[in-house]
PDB file of C-alpha atoms and ligand atoms in Angstrom:
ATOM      1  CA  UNK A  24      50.980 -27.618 -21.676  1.00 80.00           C
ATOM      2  CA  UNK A  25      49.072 -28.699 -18.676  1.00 89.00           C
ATOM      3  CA  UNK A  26      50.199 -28.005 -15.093  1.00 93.00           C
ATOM      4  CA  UNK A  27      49.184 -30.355 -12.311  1.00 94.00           C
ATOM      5  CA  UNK A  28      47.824 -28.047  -9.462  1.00 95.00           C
ATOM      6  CA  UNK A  29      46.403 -30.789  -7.155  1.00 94.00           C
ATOM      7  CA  UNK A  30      49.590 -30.357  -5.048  1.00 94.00           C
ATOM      8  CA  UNK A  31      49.342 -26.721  -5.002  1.00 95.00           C
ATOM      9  CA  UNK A  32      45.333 -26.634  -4.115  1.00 95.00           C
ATOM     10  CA  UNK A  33      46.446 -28.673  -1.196  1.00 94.00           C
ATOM     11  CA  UNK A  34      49.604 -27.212   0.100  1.00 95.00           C
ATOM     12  CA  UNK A  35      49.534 -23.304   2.050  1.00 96.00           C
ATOM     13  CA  UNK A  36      52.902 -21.940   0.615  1.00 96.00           C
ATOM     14  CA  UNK A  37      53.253 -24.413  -1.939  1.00 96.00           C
ATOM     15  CA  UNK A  38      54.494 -22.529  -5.262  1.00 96.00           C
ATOM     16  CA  UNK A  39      55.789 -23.375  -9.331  1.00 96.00           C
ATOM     17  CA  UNK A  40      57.576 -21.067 -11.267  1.00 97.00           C
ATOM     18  CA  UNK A  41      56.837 -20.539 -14.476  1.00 97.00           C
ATOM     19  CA  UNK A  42      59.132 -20.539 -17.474  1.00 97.00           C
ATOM     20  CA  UNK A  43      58.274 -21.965 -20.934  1.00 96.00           C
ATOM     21  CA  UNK A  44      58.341 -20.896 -24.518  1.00 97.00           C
ATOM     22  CA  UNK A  45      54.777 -21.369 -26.412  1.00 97.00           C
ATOM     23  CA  UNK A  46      54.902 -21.568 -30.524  1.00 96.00           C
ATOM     24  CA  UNK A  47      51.750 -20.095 -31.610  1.00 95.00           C
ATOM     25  CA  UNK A  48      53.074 -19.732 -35.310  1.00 95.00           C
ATOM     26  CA  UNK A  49      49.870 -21.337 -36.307  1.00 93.00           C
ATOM     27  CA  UNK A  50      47.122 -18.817 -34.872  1.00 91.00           C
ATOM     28  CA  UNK A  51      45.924 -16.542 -37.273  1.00 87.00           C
ATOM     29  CA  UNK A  52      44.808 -12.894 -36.063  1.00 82.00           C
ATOM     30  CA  UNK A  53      43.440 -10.426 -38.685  1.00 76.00           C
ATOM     31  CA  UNK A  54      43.993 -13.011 -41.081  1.00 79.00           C
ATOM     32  CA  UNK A  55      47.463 -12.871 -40.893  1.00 84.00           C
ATOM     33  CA  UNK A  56      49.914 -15.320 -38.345  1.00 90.00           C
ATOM     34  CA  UNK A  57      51.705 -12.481 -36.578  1.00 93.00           C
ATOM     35  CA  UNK A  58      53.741 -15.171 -34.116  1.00 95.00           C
ATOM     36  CA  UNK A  59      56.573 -15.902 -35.711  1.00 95.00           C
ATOM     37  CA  UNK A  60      59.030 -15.345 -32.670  1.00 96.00           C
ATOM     38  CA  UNK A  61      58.384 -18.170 -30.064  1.00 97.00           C
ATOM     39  CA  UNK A  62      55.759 -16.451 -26.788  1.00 97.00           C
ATOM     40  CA  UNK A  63      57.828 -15.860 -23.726  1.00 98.00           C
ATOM     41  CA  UNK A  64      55.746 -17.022 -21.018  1.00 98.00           C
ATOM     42  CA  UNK A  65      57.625 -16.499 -17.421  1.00 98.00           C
ATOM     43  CA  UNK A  66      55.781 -15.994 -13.411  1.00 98.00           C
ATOM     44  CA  UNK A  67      54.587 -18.087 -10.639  1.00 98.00           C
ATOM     45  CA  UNK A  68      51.853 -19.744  -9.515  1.00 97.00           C
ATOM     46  CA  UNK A  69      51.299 -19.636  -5.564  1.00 97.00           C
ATOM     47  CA  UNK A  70      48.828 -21.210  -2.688  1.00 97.00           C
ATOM     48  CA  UNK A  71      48.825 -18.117  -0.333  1.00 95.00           C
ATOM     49  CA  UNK A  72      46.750 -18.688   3.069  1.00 94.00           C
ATOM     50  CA  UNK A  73      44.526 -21.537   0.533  1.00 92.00           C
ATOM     51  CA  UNK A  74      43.798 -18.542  -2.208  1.00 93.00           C
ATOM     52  CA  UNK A  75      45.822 -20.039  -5.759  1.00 95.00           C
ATOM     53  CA  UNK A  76      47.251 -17.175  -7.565  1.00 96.00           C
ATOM     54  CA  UNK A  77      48.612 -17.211 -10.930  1.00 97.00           C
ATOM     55  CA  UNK A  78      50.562 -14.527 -12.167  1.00 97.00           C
ATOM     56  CA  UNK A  79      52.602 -14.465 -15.671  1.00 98.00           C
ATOM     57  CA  UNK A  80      54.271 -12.089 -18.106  1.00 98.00           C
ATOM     58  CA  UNK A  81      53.809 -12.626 -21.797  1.00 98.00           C
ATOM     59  CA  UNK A  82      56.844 -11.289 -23.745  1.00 98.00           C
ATOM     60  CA  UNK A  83      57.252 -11.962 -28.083  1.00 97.00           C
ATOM     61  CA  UNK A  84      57.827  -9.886 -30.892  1.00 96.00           C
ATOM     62  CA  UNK A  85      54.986  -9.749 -33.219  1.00 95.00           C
ATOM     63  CA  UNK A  86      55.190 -10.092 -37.001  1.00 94.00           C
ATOM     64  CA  UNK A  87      52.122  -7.259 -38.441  1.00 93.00           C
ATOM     65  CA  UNK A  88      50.832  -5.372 -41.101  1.00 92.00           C
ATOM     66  CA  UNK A  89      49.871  -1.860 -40.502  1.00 94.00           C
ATOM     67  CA  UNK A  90      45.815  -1.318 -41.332  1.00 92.00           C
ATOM     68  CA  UNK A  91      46.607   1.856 -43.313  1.00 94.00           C
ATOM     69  CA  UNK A  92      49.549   1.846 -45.120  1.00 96.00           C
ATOM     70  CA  UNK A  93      50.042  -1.701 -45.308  1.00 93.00           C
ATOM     71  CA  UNK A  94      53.308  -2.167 -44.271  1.00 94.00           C
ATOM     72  CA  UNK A  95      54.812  -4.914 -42.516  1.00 94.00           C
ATOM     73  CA  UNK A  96      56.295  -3.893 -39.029  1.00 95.00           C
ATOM     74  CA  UNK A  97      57.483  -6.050 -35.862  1.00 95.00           C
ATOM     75  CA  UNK A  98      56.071  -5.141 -32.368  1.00 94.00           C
ATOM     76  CA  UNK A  99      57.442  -5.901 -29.154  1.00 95.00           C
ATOM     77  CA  UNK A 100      55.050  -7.049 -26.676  1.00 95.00           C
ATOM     78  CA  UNK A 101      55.247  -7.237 -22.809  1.00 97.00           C
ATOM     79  CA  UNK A 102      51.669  -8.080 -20.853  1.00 97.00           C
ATOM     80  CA  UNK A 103      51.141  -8.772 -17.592  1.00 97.00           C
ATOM     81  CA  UNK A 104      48.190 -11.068 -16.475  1.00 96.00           C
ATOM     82  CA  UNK A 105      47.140 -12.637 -13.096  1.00 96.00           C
ATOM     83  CA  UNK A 106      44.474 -14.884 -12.091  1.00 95.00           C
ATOM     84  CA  UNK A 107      42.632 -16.469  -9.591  1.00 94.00           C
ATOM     85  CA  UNK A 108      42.562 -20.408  -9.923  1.00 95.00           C
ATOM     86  CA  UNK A 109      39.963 -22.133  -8.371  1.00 93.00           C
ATOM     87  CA  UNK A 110      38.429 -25.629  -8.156  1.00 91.00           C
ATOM     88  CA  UNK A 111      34.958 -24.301  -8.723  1.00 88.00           C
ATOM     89  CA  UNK A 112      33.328 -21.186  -8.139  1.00 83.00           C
ATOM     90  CA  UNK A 113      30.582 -19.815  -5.775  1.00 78.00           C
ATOM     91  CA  UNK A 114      28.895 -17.079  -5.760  1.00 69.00           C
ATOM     92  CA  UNK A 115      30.575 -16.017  -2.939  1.00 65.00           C
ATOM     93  CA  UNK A 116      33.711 -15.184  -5.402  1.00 62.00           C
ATOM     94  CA  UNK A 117      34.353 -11.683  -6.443  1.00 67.00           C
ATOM     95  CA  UNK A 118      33.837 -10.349  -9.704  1.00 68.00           C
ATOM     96  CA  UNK A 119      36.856  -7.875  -9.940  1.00 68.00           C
ATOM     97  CA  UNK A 120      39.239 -11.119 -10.052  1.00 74.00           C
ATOM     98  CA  UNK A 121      39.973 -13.188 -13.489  1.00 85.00           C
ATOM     99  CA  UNK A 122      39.071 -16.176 -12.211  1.00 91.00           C
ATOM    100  CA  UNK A 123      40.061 -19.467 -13.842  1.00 92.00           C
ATOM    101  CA  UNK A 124      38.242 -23.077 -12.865  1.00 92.00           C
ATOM    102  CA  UNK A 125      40.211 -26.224 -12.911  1.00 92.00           C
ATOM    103  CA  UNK A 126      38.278 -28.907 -11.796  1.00 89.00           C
ATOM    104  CA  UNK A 127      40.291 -31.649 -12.159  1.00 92.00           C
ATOM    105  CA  UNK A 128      43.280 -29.527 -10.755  1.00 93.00           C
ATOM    106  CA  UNK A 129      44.859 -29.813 -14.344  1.00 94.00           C
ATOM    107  CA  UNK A 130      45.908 -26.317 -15.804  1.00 96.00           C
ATOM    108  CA  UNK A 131      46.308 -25.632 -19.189  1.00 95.00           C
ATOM    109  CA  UNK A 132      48.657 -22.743 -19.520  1.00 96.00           C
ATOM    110  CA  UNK A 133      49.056 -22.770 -22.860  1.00 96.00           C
ATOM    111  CA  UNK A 134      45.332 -22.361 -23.423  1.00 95.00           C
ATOM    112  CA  UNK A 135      45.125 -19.784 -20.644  1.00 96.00           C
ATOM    113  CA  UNK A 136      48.179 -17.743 -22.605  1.00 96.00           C
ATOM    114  CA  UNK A 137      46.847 -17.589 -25.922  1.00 94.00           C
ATOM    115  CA  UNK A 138      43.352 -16.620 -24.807  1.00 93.00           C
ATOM    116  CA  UNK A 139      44.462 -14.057 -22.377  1.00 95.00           C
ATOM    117  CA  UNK A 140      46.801 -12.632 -25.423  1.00 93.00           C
ATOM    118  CA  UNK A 141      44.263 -12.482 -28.059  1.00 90.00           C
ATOM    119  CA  UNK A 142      42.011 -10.445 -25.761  1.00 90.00           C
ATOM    120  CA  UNK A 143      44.600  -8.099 -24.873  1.00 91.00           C
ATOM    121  CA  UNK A 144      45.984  -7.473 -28.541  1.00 89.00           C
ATOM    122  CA  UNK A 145      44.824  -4.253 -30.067  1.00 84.00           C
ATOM    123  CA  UNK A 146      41.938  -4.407 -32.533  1.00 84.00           C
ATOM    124  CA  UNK A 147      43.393  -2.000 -34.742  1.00 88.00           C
ATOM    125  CA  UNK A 148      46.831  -2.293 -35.584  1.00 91.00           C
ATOM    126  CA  UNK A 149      48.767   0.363 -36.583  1.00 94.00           C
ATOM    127  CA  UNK A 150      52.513   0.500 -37.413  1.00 94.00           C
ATOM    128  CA  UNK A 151      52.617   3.954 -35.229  1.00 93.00           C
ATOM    129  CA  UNK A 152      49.716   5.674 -33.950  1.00 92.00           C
ATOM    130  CA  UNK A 153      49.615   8.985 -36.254  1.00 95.00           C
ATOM    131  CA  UNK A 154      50.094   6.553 -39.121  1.00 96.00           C
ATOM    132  CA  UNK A 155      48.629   8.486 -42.350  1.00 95.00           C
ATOM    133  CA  UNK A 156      48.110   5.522 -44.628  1.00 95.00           C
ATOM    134  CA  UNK A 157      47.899   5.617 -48.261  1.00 95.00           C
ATOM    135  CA  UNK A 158      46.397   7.956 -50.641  1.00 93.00           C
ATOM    136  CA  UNK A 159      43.155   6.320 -51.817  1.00 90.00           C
ATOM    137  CA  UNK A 160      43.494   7.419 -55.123  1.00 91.00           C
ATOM    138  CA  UNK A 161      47.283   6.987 -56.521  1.00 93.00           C
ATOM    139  CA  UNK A 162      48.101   4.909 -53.378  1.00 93.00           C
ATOM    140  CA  UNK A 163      50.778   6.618 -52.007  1.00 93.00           C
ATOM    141  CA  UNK A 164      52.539   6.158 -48.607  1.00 95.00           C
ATOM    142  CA  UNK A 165      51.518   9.328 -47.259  1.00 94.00           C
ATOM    143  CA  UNK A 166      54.117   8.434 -44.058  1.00 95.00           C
ATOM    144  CA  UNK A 167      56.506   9.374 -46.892  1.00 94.00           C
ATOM    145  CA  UNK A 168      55.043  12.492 -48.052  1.00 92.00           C
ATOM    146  CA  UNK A 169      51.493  13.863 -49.823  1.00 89.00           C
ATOM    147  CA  UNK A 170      50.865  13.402 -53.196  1.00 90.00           C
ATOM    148  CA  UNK A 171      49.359  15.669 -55.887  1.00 87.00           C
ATOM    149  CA  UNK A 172      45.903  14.218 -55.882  1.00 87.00           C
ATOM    150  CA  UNK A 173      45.208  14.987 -51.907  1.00 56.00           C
ATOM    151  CA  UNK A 174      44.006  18.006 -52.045  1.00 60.00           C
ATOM    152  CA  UNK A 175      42.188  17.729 -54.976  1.00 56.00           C
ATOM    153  CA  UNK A 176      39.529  14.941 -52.974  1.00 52.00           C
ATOM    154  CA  UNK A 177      38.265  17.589 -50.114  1.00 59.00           C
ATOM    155  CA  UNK A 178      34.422  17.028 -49.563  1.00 63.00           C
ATOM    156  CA  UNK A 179      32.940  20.060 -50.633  1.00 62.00           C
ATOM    157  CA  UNK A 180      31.554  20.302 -47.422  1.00 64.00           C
ATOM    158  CA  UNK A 181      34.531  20.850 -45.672  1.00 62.00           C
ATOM    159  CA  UNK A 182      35.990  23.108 -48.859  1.00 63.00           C
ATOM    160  CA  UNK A 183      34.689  26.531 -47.097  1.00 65.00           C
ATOM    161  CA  UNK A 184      35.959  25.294 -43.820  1.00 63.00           C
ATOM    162  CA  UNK A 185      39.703  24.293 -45.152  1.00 63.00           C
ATOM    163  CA  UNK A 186      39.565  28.127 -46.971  1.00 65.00           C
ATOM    164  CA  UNK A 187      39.005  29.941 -43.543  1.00 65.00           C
ATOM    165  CA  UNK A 188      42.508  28.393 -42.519  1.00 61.00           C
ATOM    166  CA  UNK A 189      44.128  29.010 -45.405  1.00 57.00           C
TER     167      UNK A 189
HETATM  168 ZN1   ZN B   5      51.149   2.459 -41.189  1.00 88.25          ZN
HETATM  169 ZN1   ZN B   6      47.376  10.421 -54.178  1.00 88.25          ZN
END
């Protein structure tokens, strides 16, 4: 979806609201495609005193499989991401702010969603954060309780440490 800022560049006070749904059904992360809810994109985009600011929430419900026991889960995500849109930078611009150039005074939102998204998604996904995954060996769900063979695997190293708590 591209947004045409050349109006808003121009204009002090001029201002769009945002408010779109993005399918990303087809964008694979960790091999999987976790979108299967439509992305919720809503915010504003703003010309205050010449300086264009873009700010947008990102709300969906992703479809994931825990990394250590495997099972598939749903996750409810709300981020919040703001920008600086500019024609062009200078060096004069400050490096704290996420700037974003649009030289033609086209935006492309959807672009500027999905690549602000996959950097904010966790690298690791887990279906809670203590997950304890399965057993190596007989492949239990330990979530659901230990198995007989757990104890069984302790490196020997740590043997004489588990026996001083025990
Ligand atoms: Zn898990
Ligand atoms: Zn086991």
């Amino acid at each position: 979806m591209k947004m045409d800022l050349k109006q808003l560049f121009d204009l002090v006070g001029e201002k769009q609201e945002i408010d779109c749904d993005f399918d990303f059904s087809n964008e694979k992360l960790y091999g999987t495609a976790p979108f299967t809810h439509p992305v919720r994109v809503t915010g504003k985009i703003e010309n205050r005193a010449g300086v264009v600011r873009l700010v947008f929430s990102v709300k969906s419900v992703l479809s994931l499989q825990c990394d250590r026991c495997l099972k598939a889960f749903e996750k409810t995500i709300d981020y919040s991401f703001s920008h600086i849109v500019v024609r062009e930078l200078s060096n004069a611009d400050d490096e704290e702010f996420d700037y974003v150039v649009c030289a033609d005074g086209m935006l492309d939102l959807e672009e500027l969603v999905r690549a602000d998204l996959m950097l904010e998604l966790p690298t690791k996904v887990l279906c809670k954060e203590d997950c304890k995954g399965l057993c190596p060996k007989c492949g239990k769900d330990l979530n659901l309780g230990s198995c007989d063979c757990k104890t069984k695997d302790i490196d020997p190293r740590w043997q004489a440490l588990s026996d001083l708590f025990s």
